Coordinates of C-alpha atoms and ligand atoms in Angstrom, one line a residue:
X1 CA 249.3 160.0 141.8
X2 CA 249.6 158.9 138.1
X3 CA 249.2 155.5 137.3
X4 CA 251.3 153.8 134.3
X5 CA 251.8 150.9 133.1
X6 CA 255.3 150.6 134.7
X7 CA 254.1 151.2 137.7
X8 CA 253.1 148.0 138.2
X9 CA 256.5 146.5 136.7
X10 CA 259.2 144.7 138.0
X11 CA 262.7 144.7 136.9
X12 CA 264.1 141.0 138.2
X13 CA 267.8 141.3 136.7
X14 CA 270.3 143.7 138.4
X15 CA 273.5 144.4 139.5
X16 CA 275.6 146.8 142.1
X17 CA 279.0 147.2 143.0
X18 CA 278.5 143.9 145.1
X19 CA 279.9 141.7 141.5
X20 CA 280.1 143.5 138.1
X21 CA 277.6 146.6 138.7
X22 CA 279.1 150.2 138.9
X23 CA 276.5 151.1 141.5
X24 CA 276.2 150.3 145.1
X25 CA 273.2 148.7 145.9
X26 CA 271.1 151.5 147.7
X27 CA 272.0 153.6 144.6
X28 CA 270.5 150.6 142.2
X29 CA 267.2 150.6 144.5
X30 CA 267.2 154.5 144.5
X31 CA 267.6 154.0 140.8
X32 CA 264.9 151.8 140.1
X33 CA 262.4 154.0 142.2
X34 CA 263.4 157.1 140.0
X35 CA 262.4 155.0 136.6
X36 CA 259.3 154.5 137.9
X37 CA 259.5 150.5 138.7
X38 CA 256.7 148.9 140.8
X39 CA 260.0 146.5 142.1
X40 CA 263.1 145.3 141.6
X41 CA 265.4 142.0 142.1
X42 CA 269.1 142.5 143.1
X43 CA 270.6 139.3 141.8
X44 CA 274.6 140.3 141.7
X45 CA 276.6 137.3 140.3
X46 CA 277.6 134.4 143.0
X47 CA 276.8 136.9 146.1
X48 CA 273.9 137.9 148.7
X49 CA 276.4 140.6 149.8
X50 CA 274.3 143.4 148.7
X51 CA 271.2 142.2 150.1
X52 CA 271.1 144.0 153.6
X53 CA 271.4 147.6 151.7
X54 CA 268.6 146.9 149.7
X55 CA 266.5 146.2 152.0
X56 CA 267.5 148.8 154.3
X57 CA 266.5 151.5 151.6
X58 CA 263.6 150.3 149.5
X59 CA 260.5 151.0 151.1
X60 CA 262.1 154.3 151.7
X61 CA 261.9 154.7 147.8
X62 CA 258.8 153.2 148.2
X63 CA 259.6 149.8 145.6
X64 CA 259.4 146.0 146.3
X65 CA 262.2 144.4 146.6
X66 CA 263.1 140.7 145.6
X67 CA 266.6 139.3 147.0
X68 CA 268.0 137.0 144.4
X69 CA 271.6 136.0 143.0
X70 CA 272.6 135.5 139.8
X71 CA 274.9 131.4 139.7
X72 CA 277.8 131.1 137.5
X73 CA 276.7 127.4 136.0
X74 CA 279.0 126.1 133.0
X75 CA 277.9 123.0 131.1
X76 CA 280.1 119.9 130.4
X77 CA 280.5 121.7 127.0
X78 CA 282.4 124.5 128.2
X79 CA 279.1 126.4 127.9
X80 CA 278.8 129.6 130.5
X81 CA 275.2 129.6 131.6
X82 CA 273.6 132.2 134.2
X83 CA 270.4 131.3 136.6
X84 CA 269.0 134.0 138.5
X85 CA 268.0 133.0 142.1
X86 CA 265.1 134.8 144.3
X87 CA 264.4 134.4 147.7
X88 CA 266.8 131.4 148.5
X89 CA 268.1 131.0 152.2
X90 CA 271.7 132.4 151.8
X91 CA 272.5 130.4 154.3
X92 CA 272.2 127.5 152.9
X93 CA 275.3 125.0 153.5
X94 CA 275.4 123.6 149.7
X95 CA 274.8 126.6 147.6
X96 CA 277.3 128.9 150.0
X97 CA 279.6 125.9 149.8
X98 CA 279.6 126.4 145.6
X99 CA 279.4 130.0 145.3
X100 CA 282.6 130.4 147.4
X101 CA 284.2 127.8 145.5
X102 CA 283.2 129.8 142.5
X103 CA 284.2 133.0 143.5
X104 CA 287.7 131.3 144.6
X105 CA 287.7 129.8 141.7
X106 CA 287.2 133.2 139.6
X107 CA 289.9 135.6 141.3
X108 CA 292.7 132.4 140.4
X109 CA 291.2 133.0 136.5
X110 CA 291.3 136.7 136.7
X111 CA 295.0 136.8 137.8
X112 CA 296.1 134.6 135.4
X113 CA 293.9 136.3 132.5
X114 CA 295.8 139.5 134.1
X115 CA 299.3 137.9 133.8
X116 CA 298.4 137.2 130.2
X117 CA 297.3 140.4 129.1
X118 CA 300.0 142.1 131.4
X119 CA 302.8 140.3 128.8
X120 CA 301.5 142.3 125.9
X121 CA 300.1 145.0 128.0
X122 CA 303.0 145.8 130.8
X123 CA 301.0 149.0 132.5
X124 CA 298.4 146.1 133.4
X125 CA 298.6 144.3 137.1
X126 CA 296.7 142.7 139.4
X127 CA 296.7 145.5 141.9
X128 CA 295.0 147.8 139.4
X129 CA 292.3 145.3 138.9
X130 CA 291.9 145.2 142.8
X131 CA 291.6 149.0 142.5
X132 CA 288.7 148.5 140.1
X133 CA 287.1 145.9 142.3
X134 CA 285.4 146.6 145.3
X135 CA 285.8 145.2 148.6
X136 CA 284.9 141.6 148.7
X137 CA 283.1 142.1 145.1
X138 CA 282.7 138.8 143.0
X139 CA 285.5 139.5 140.5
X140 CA 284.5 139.1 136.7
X141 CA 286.0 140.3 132.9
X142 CA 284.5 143.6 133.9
X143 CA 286.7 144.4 136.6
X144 CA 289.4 143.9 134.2
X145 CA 287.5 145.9 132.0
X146 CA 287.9 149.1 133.8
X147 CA 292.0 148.4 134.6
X148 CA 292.7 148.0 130.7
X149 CA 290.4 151.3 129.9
X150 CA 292.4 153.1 132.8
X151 CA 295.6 152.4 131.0
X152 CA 293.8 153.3 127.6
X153 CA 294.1 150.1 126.1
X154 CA 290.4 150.1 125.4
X155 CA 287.8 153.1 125.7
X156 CA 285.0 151.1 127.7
X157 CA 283.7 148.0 128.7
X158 CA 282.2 146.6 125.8
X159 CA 285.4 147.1 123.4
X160 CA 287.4 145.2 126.0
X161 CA 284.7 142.1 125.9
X162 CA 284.9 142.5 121.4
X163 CA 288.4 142.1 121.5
X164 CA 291.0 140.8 124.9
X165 CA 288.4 139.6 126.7
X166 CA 286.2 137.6 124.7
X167 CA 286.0 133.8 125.1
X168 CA 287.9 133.6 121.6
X169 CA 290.7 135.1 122.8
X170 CA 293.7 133.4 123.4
X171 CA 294.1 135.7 126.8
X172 CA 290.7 134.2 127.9
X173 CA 290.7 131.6 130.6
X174 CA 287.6 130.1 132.1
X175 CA 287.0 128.8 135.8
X176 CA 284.9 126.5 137.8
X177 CA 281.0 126.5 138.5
X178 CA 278.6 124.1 139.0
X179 CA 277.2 122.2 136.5
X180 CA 273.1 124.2 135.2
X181 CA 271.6 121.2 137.0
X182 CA 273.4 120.9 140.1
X183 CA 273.4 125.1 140.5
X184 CA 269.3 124.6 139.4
X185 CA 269.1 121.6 142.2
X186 CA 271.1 123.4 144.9
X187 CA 268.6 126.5 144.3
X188 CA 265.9 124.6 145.0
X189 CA 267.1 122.7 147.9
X190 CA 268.4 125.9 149.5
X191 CA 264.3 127.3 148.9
X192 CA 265.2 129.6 145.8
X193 CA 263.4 130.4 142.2
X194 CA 265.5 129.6 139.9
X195 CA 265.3 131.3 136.7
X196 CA 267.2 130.2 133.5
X197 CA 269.0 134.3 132.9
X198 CA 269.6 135.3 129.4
X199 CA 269.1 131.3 127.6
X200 CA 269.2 132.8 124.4
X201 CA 272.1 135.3 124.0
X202 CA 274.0 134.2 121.1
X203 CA 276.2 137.1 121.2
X204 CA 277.7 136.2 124.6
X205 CA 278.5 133.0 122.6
X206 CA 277.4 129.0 122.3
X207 CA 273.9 128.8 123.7
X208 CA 272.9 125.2 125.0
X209 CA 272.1 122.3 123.7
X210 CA 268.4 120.9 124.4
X211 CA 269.8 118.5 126.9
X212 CA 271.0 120.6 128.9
X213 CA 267.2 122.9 129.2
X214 CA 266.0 119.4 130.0
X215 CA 268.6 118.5 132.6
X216 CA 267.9 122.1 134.3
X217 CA 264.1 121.4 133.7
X218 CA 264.3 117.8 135.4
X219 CA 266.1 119.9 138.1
X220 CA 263.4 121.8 139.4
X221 CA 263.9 125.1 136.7
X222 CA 261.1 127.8 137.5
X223 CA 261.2 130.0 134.7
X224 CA 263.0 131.4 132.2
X225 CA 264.0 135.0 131.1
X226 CA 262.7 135.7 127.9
X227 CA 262.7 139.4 127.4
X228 CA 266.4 140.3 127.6
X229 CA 268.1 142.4 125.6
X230 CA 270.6 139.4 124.3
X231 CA 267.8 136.9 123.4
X232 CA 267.5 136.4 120.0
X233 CA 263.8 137.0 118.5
X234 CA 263.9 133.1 117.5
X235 CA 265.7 131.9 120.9
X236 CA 262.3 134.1 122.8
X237 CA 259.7 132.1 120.6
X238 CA 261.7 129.4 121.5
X239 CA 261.5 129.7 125.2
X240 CA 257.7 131.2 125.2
X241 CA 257.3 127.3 123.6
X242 CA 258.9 125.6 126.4
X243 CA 257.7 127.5 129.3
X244 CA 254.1 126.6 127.7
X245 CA 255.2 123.2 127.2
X246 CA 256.8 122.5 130.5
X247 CA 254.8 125.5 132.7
X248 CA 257.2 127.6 133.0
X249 CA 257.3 131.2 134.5
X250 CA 258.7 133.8 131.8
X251 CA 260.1 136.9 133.0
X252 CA 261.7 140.0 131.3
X253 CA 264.6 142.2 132.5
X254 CA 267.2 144.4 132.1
X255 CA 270.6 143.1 133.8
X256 CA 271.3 147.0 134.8
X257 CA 275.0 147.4 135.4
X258 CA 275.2 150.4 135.8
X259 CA 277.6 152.8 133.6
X260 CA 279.2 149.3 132.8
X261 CA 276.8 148.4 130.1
X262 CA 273.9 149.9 128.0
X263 CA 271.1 148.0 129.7
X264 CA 268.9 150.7 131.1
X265 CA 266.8 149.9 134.3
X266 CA 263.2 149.0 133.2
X267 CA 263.9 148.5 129.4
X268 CA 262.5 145.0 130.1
X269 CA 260.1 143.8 133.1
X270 CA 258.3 141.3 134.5
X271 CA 254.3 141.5 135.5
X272 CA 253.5 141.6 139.3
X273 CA 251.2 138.7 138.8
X274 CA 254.6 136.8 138.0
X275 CA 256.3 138.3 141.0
X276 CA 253.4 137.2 142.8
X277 CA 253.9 133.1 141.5
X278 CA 257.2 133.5 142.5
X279 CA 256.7 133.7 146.1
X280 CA 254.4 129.8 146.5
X281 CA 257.4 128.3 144.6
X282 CA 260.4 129.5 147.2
X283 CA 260.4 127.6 150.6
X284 CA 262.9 129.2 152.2
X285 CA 260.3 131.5 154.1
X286 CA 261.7 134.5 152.6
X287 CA 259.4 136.0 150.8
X288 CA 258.9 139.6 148.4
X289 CA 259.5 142.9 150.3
X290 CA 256.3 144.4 148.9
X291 CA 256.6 148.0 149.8
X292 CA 253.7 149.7 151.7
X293 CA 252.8 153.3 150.4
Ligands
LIG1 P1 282.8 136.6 133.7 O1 281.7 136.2 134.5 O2 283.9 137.1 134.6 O3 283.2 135.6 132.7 O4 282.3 137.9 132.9 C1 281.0 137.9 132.3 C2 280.3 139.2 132.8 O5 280.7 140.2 132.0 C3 278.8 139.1 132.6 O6 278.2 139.0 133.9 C4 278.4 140.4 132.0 O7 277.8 141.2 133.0 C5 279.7 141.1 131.7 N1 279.7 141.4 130.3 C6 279.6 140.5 129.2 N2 279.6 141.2 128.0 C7 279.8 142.5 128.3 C8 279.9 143.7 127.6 N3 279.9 143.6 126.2 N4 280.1 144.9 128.2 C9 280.1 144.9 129.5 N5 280.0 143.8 130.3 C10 279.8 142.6 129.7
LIG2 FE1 277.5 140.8 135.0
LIG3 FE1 274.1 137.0 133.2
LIG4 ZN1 273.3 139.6 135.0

């Protein structure tokens, strides 16, 4: 058997057809195994949905597996911020309580961005983003994505997010989540690592204000992902400070999604030795699916 270097990786940031991803999530954990990854986290936006698949297929790929969730937080701002979850109880009676206000919350905002965009854009409906949507899927932009590049309004994903369905556009309209602290608390209190995703991504728009990394800090934050493909170089020297400062985990990722972005599985990772800290931290009992061959 060769040994590499990625062998021993982890990738903690992915997605499958359970939110945004294209994939379902056996195909992700299939996926991971093929690129040679050590593990993998599913962590689909504001859903455990995907988690039974996972497990039922990864230690037939022979990869770890880490059940996680990715929180829709926004910030009294208006500021959309992301933290990853691993190993929370998904039972859990507070954070289930916000996720499904959440995901209530976002198929309201994707009907009425789809009633907007359907005024200019009449071949658009809500039916044909429920065609791009699978069953029970947390609905996002991206799902609306793949109905405006069906009609041909856009050729993929990414031009759709540049133009109708950035947060500049006057078609945009934003939904509830938690406040970062109260998703970071409600992590914690439901046994989770939580995991500040993406802090730095400029591109995606504002990043937060210092108050707000101290709020989720004060909170209980466990880490924060620092090698992503939308962290700035400044914004990652920036977060290697604090997570020395304040003892911080720092993980590294890809947030795969499939044909629905460029992230490619493994292009970032985490070292087992961090996988490993992970599991003292989360108290729900659950713990990572190290795989056994
Ligand atoms: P939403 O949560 O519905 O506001 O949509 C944000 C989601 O869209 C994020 O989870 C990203 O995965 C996805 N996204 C953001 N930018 C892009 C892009 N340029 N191409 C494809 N997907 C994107
Ligand atoms: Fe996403
Ligand atoms: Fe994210
Ligand atoms: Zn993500």
């Amino acid at each position: 058997m060769t040994f590499t270097l990625m062998s021993m990786a982890f990738d903690l940031h992915t997605h499958s057809t359970c939110s945004d991803g294209t994939q379902p999530p056996a195909e992700v954990v299939r996926l991971a195994a093929e690129a040679g990854l050590e593990g993998l986290a599913l962590t689909d936006h504001d859903t455990t949905a995907g988690w039974d698949e996972a497990i039922s297929v990864a230690q037939r790929h022979s990869i770890s597996l880490v059940v996680g969730m990715e929180l829709s937080c926004v910030t009294d701002e208006g500021i959309s911020v992301h933290v990853l979850s691993y190993l929370h109880d998904p039972q859990h009676a507070g954070l289930s309580a916000e996720i499904a206000r959440a995901r209530e919350a976002r198929i309201i905002r994707a009907q009425e961005m789809t009633a907007r965009i359907a005024r200019d854009y009449p071949d658009l409906s809500w039916e044909l983003v429920l065609k791009h949507t699978h069953d029970d899927a947390t609905v996002g932009r991206p799902h609306l994505a793949d109905a405006l590049v069906d009609i041909g309004v856009v050729p993929d994903r990414s031009a759709a997010f540049t133009s109708l369905l950035s947060s500049d556009s006057s078609y945009y309209v934003p939904h509830y989540a938690p406040d970062p602290a109260l998703g970071v608390e409600l992590i914690k209190e439901a046994g989770g690592v939580a995991v500040f995703a993406h802090p730095m991504a400029a591109k995606r728009g504002r990043t937060v204000s210092d108050r707000t990394f101290t709020e989720m800090i004060e909170a209980g934050l466990d880490g924060v992902e620092v090698d992503h493909r939308d962290n700035s170089a400044k914004g990652r020297d920036k977060l290697r400070q604090l997570a020395r400062k304040y003892g911080l985990l720092t993980t590294g990722s890809s947030d795969f999604h499939g044909n629905g972005k460029p992230n490619r599985l493994g292009e970032y990772t985490t070292a087992v030795e961090t996988v490993k800290a992970l599991e003292p931290r989360a108290s729900s009992g659950l713990q990572v699916l190290w795989h056994t061959d």
